[in-house]
PDB file of C-alpha atoms in Angstrom:
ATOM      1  CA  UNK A   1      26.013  15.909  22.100  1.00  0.00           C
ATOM      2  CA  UNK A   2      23.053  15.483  19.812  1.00  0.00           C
ATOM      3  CA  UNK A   3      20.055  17.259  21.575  1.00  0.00           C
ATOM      4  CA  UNK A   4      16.995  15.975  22.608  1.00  0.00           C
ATOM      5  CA  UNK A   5      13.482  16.201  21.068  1.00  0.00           C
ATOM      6  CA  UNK A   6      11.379  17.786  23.881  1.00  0.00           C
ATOM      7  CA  UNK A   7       8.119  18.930  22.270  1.00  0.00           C
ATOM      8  CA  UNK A   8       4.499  16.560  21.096  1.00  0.00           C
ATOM      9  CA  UNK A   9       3.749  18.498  17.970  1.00  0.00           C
ATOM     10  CA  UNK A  10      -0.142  19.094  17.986  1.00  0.00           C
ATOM     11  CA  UNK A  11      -1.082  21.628  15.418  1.00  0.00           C
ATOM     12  CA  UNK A  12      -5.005  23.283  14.988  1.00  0.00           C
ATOM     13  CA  UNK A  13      -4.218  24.744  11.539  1.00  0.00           C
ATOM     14  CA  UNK A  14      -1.586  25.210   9.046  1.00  0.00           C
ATOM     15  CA  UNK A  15       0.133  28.498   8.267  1.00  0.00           C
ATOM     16  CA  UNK A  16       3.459  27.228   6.624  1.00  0.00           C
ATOM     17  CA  UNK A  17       3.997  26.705   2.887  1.00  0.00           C
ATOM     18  CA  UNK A  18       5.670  23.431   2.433  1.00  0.00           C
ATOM     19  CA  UNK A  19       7.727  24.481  -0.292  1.00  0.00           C
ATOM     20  CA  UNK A  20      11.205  22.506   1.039  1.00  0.00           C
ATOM     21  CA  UNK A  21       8.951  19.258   0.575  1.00  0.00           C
ATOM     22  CA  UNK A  22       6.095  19.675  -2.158  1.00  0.00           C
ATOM     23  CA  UNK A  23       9.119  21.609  -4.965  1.00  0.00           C
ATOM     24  CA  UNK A  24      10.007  19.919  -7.972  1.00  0.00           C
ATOM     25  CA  UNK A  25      11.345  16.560  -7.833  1.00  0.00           C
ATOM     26  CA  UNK A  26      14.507  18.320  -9.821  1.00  0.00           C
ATOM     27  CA  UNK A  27      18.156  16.853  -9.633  1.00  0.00           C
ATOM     28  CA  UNK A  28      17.087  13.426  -7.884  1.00  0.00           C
ATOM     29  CA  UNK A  29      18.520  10.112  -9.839  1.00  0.00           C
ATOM     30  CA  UNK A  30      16.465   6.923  -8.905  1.00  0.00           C
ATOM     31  CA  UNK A  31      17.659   3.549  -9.740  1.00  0.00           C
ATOM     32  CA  UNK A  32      17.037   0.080  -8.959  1.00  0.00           C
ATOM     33  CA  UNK A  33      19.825  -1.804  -7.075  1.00  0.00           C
ATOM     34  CA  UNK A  34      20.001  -5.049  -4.783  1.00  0.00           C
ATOM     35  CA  UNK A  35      21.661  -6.856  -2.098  1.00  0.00           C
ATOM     36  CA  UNK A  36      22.111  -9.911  -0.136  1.00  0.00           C
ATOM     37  CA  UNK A  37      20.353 -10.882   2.897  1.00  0.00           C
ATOM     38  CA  UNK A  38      22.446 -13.112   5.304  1.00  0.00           C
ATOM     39  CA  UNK A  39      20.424 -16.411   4.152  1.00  0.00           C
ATOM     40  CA  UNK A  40      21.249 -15.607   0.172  1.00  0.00           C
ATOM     41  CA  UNK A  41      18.124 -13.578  -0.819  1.00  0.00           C
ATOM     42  CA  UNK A  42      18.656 -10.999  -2.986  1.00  0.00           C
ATOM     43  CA  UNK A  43      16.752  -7.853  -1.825  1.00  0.00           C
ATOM     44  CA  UNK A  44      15.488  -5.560  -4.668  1.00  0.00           C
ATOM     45  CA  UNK A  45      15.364  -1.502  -3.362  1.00  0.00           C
ATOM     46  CA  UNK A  46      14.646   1.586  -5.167  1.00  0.00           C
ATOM     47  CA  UNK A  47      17.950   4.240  -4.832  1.00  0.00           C
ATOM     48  CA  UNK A  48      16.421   8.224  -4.921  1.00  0.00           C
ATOM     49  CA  UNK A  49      19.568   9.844  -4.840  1.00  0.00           C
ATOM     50  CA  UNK A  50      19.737  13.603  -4.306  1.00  0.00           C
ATOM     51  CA  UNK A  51      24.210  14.310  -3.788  1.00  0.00           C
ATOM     52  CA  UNK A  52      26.301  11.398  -3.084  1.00  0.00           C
ATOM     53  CA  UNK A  53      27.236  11.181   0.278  1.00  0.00           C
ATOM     54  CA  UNK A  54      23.839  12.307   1.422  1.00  0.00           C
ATOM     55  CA  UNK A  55      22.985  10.160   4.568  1.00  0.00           C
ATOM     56  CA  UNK A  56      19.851   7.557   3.815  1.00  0.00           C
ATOM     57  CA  UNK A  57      16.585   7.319   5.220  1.00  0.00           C
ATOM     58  CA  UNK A  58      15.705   3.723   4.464  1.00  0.00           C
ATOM     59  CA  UNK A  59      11.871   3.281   3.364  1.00  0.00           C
ATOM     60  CA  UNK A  60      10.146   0.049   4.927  1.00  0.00           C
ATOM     61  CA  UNK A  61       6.717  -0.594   3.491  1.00  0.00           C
ATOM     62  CA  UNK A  62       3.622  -2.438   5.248  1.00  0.00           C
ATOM     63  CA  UNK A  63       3.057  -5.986   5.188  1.00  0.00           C
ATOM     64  CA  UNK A  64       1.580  -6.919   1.878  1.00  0.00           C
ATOM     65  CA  UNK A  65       2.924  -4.026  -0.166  1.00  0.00           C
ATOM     66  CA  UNK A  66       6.184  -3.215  -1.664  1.00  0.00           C
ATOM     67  CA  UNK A  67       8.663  -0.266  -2.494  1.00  0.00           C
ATOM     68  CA  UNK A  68       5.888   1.368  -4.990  1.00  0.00           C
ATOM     69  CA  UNK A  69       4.061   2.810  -1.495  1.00  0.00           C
ATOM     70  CA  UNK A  70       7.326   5.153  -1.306  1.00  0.00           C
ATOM     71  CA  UNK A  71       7.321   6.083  -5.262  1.00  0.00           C
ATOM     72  CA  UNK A  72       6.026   9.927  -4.743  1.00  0.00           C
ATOM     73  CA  UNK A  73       7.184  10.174  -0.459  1.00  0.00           C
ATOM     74  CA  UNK A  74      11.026   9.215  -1.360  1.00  0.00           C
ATOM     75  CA  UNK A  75      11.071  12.017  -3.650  1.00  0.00           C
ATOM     76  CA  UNK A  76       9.750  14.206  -0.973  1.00  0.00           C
ATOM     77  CA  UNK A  77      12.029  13.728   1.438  1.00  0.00           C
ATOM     78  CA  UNK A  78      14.645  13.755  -0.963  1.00  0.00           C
ATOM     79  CA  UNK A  79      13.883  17.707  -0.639  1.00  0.00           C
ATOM     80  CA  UNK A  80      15.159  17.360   3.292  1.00  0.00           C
ATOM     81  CA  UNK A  81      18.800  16.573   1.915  1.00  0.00           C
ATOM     82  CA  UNK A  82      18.733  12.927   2.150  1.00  0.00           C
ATOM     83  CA  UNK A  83      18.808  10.291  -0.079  1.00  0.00           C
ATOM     84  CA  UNK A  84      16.194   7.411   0.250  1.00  0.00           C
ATOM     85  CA  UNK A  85      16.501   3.578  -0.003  1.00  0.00           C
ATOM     86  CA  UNK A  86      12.733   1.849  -0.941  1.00  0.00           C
ATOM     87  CA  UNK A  87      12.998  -1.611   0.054  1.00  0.00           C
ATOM     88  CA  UNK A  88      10.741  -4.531  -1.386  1.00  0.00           C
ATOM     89  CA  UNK A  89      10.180  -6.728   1.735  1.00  0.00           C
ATOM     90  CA  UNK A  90       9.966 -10.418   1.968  1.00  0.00           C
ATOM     91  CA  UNK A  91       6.684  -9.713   4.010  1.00  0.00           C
ATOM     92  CA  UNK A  92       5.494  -7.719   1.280  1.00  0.00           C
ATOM     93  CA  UNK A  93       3.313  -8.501  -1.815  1.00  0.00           C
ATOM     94  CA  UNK A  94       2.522  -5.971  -5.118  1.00  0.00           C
ATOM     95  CA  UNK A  95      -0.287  -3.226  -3.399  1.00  0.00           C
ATOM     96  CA  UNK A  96       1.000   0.502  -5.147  1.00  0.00           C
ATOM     97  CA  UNK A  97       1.661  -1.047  -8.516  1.00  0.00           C
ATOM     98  CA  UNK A  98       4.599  -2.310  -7.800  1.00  0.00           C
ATOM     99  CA  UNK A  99       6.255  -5.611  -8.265  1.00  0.00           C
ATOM    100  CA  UNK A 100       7.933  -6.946  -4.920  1.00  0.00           C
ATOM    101  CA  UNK A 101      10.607  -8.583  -6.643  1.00  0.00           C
ATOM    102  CA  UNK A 102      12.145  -9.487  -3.732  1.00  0.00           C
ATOM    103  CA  UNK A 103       9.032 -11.477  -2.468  1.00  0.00           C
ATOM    104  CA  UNK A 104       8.979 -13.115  -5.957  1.00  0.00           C
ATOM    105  CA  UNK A 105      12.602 -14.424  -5.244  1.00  0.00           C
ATOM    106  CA  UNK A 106      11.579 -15.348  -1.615  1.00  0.00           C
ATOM    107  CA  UNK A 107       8.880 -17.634  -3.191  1.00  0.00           C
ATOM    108  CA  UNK A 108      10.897 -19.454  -5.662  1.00  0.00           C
ATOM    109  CA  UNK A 109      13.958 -20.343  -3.556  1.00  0.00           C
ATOM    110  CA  UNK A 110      11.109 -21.254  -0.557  1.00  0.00           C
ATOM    111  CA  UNK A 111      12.620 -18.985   1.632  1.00  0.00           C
ATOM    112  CA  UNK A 112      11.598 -18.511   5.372  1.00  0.00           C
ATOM    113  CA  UNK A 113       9.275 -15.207   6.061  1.00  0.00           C
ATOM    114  CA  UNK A 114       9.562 -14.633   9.274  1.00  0.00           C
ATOM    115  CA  UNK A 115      10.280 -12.094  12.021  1.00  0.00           C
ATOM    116  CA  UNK A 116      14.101 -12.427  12.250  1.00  0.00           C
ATOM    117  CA  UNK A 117      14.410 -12.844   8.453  1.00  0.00           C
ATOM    118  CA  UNK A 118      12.728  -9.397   8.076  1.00  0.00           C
ATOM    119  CA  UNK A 119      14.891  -7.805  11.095  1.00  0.00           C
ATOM    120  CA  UNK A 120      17.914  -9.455   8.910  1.00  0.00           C
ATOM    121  CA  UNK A 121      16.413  -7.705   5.490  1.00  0.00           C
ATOM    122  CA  UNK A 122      16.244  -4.497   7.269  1.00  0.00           C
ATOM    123  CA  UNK A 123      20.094  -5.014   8.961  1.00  0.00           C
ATOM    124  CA  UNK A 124      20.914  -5.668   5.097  1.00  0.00           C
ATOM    125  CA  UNK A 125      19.632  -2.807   3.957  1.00  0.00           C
ATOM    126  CA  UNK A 126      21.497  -0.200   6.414  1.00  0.00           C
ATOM    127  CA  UNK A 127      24.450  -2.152   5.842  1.00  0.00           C
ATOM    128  CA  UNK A 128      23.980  -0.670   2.038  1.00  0.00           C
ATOM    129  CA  UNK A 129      23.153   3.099   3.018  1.00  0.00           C
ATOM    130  CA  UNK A 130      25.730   3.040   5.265  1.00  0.00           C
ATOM    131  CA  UNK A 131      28.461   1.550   2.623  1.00  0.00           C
ATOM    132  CA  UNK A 132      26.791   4.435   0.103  1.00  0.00           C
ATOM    133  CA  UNK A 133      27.207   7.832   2.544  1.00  0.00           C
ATOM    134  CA  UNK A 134      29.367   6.487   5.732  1.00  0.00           C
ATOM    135  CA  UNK A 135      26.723   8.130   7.792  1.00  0.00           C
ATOM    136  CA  UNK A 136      24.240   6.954  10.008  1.00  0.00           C
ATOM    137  CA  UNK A 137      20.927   5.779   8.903  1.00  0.00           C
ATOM    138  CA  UNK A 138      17.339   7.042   9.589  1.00  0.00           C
ATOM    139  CA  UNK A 139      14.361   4.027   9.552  1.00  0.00           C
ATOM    140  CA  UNK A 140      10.970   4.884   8.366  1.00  0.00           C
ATOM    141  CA  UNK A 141       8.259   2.127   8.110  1.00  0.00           C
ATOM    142  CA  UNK A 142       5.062   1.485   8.298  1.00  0.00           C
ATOM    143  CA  UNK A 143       2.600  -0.689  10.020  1.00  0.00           C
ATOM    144  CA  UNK A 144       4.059  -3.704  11.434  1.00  0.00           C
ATOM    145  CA  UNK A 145       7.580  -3.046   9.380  1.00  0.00           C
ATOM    146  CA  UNK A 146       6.927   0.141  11.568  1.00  0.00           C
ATOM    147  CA  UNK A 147       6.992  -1.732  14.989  1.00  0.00           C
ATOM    148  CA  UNK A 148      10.398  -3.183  13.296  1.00  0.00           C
ATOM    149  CA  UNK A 149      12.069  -0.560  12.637  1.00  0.00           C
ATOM    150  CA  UNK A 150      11.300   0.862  16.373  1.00  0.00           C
ATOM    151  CA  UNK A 151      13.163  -1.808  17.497  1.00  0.00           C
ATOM    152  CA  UNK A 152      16.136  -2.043  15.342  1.00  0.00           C
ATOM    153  CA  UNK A 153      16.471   1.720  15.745  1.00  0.00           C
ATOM    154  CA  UNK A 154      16.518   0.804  19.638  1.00  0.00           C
ATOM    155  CA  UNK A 155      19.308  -1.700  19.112  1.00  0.00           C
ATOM    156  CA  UNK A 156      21.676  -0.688  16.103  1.00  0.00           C
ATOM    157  CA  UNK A 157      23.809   1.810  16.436  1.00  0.00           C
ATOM    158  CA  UNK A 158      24.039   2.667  12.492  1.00  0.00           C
ATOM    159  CA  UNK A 159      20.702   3.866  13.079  1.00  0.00           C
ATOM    160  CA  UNK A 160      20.755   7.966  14.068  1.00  0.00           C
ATOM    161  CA  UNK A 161      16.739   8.140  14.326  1.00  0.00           C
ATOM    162  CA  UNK A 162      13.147   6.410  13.265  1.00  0.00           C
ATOM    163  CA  UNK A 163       9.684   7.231  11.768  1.00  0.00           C
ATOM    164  CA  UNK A 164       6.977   4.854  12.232  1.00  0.00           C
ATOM    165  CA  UNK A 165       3.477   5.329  11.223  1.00  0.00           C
ATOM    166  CA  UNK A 166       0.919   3.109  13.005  1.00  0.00           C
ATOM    167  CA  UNK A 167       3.282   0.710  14.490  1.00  0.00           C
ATOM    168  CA  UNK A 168       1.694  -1.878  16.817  1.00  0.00           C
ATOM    169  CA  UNK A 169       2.446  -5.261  18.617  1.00  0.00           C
ATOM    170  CA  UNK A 170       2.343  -7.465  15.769  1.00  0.00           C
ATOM    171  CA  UNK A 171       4.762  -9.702  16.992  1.00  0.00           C
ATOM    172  CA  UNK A 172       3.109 -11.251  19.994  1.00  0.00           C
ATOM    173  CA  UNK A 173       4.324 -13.182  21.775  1.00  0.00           C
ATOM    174  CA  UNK A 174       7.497 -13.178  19.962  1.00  0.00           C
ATOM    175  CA  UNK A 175       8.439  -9.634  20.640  1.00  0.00           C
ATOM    176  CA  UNK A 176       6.839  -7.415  22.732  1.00  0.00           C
ATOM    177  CA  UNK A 177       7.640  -4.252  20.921  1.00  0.00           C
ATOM    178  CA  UNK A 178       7.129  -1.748  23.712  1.00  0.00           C
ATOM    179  CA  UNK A 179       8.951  -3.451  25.993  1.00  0.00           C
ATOM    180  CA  UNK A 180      12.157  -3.343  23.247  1.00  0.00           C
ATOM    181  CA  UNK A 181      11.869   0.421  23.770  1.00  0.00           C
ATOM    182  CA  UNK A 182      12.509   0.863  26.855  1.00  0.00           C
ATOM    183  CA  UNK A 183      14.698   3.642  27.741  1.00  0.00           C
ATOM    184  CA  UNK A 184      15.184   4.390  23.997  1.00  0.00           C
ATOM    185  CA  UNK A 185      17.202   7.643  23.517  1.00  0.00           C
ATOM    186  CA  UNK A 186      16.754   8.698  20.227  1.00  0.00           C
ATOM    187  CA  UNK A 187      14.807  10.737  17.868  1.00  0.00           C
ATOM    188  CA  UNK A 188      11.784   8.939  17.365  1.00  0.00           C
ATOM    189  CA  UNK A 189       8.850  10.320  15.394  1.00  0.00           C
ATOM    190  CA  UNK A 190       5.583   8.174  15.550  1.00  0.00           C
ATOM    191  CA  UNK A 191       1.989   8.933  14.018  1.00  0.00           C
ATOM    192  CA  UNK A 192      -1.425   7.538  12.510  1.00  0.00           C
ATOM    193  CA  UNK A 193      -4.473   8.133  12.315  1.00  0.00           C
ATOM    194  CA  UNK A 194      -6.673   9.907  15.211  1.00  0.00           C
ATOM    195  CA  UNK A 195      -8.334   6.804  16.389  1.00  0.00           C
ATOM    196  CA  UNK A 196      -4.829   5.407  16.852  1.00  0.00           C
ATOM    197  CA  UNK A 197      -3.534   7.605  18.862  1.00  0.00           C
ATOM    198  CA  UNK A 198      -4.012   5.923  22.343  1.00  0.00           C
ATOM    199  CA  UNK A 199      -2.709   2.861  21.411  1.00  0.00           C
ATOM    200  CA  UNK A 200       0.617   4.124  19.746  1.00  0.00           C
ATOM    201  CA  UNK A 201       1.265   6.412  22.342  1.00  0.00           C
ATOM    202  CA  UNK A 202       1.213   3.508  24.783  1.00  0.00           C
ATOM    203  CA  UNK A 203       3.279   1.493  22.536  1.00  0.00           C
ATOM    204  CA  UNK A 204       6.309   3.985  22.640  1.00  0.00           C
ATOM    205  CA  UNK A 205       5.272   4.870  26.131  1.00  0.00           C
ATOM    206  CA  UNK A 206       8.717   3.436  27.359  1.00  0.00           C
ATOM    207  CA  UNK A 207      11.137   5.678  25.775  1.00  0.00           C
ATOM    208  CA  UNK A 208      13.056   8.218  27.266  1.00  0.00           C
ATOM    209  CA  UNK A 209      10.248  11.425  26.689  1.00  0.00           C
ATOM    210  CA  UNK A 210      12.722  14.049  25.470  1.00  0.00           C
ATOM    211  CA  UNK A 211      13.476  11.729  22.513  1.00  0.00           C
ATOM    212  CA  UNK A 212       9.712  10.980  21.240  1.00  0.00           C
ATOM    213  CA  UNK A 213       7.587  13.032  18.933  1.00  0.00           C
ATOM    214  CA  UNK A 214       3.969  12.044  18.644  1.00  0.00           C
ATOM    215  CA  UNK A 215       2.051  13.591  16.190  1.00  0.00           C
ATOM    216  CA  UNK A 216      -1.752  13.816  16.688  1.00  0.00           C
ATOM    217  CA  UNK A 217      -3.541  14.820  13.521  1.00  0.00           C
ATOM    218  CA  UNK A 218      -5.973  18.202  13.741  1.00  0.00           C
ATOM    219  CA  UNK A 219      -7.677  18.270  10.888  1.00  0.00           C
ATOM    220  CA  UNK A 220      -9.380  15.056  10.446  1.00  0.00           C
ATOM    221  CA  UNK A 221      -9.286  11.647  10.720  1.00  0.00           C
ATOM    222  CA  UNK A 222      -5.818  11.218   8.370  1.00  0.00           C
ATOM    223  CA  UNK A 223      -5.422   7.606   7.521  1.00  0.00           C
ATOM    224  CA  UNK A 224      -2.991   4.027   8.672  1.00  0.00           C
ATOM    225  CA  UNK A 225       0.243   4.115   8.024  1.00  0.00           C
ATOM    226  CA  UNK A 226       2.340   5.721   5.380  1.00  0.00           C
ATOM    227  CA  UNK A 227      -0.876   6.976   3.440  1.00  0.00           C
ATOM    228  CA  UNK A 228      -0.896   9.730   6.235  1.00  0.00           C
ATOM    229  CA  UNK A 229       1.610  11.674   3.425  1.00  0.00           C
ATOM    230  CA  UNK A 230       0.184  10.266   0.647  1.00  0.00           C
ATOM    231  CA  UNK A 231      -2.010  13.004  -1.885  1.00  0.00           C
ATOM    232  CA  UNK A 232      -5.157  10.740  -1.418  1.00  0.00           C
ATOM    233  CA  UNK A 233      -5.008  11.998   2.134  1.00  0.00           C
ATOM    234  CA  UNK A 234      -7.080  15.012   2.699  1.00  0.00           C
ATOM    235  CA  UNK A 235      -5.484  16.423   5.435  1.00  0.00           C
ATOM    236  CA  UNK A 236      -1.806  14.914   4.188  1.00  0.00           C
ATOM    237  CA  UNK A 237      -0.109  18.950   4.697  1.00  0.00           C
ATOM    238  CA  UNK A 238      -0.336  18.338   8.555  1.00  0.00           C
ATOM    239  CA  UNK A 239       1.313  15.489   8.615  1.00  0.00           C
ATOM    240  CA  UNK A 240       4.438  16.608   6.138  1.00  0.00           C
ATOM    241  CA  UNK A 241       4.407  19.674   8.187  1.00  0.00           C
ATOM    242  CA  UNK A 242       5.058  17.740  11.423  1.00  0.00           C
ATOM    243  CA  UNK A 243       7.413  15.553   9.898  1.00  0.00           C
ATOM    244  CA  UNK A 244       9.427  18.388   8.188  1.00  0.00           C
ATOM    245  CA  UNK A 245      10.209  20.455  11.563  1.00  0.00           C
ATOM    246  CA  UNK A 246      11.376  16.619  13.137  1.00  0.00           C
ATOM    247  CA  UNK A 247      13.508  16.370  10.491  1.00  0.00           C
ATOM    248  CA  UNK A 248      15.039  20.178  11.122  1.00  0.00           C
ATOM    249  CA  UNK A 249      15.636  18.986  14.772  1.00  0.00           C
ATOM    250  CA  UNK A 250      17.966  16.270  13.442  1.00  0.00           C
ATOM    251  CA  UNK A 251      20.017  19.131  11.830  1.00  0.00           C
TER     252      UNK A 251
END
């Protein structure tokens, strides 16, 4: 029986080296690959492979962005033994650099954007990792493909455990996200910046408490969403730090 997550990770300093996570990016093969969303739409990922077989954590970027926010994290967590899945979203756009190719296709075939053609981009995409490794899938988004991945985590059962970083209700009154969660059992780690604290905690506030992680930054303000881990983050070390001991849990 997979055991619980019991302890909210608040740290006032850092005394740990990060060396499992900020190493080399040695031995990891990246390629681009794609595949189909259940109305046609070809999805365009990035594939950061580390050993075949690996199990996936699949990378969800915020609205308006694409797989480019994940170019230096993937690697990262690469270091944790996984292998990582960057997904350009069709409620994404070209922030980091990147070309969302798969919002390029979405345009030209007219395709719908909304809520359950996301959730279905997202069901696509495990359906990949899990074809890859076999294994069980980890989510990670951000923003309000954070809040998303919550709740797919909550109802697929490919999906072993979730990171979201400033999730929120962005869905109302579609989905109420928090009330999706309710009685939730498993690993969920959740985090933003300081002044978002209050609201995320009440967001996950309905799963089971042995299973939830919040992490409440220490040594600053940090920043929205996935740039919490990002090197234009001051006070990024904090947050890899917290992430890196969830991640042992899962072990």
């Amino acid at each position: 029986m997979q055991k619980p997550l019991r302890n909210r990770i608040v740290f006032t300093g850092l005394s740990i080296v990060l060396a499992i996570v900020l190493t080399a990016f040695n031995g990891i093969r990246k390629k681009t690959v794609t595949f189909t969303s259940p109305d046609g739409l070809q999805v365009t990922a990035d594939e950061y492979i580390i050993t075949k077989g690996n199990p996936y954590i699949l990378l969800f970027h915020e609205q308006g962005s694409s797989r480019g926010e994940y170019l230096d994290i993937a690697r990262r967590l690469c270091k944790m033994d996984y292998n990582c899945l960057a997904v350009d979203m069709r409620n994404g756009g070209n922030d980091h650099f990147v070309s969302n190719e798969t919002v390029k296709r979405c345009r030209e075939n007219r395709c719908y954007t909304g809520i359950n053609e996301v959730e279905r981009d997202m069901l696509s995409a495990i359906g990949y990792a899990h074809e890859q490794s076999g294994m069980p899938v980890i989510l990670f988004g951000s923003g309000a493909n954070g809040s998303l991945s919550l709740k797919v985590a909550r109802e697929n059962e490919q999906v072993r455990a979730v990171v979201a970083f400033s999730p929120g209700e962005y869905f109302l009154p579609d989905i109420n996200v928090q009330d999706t969660l309710a009685g939730m059992k498993k690993p969920t780690f959740v985090s933003s910046s300081l002044s978002e604290i209050p609201y995320v905690t009440r967001l996950v506030s309905a799963i089971d408490e042995d299973y939830v992680t919040i992490f409440e930054p220490k040594l600053g303000e940090g920043t929205r969403g996935s740039g919490s881990l990002s090197i234009n983050n001051p006070n990024q070390s904090e947050y890899w730090l917290a992430l890196l001991l969830f991640f042992k849990e899962l072990v």
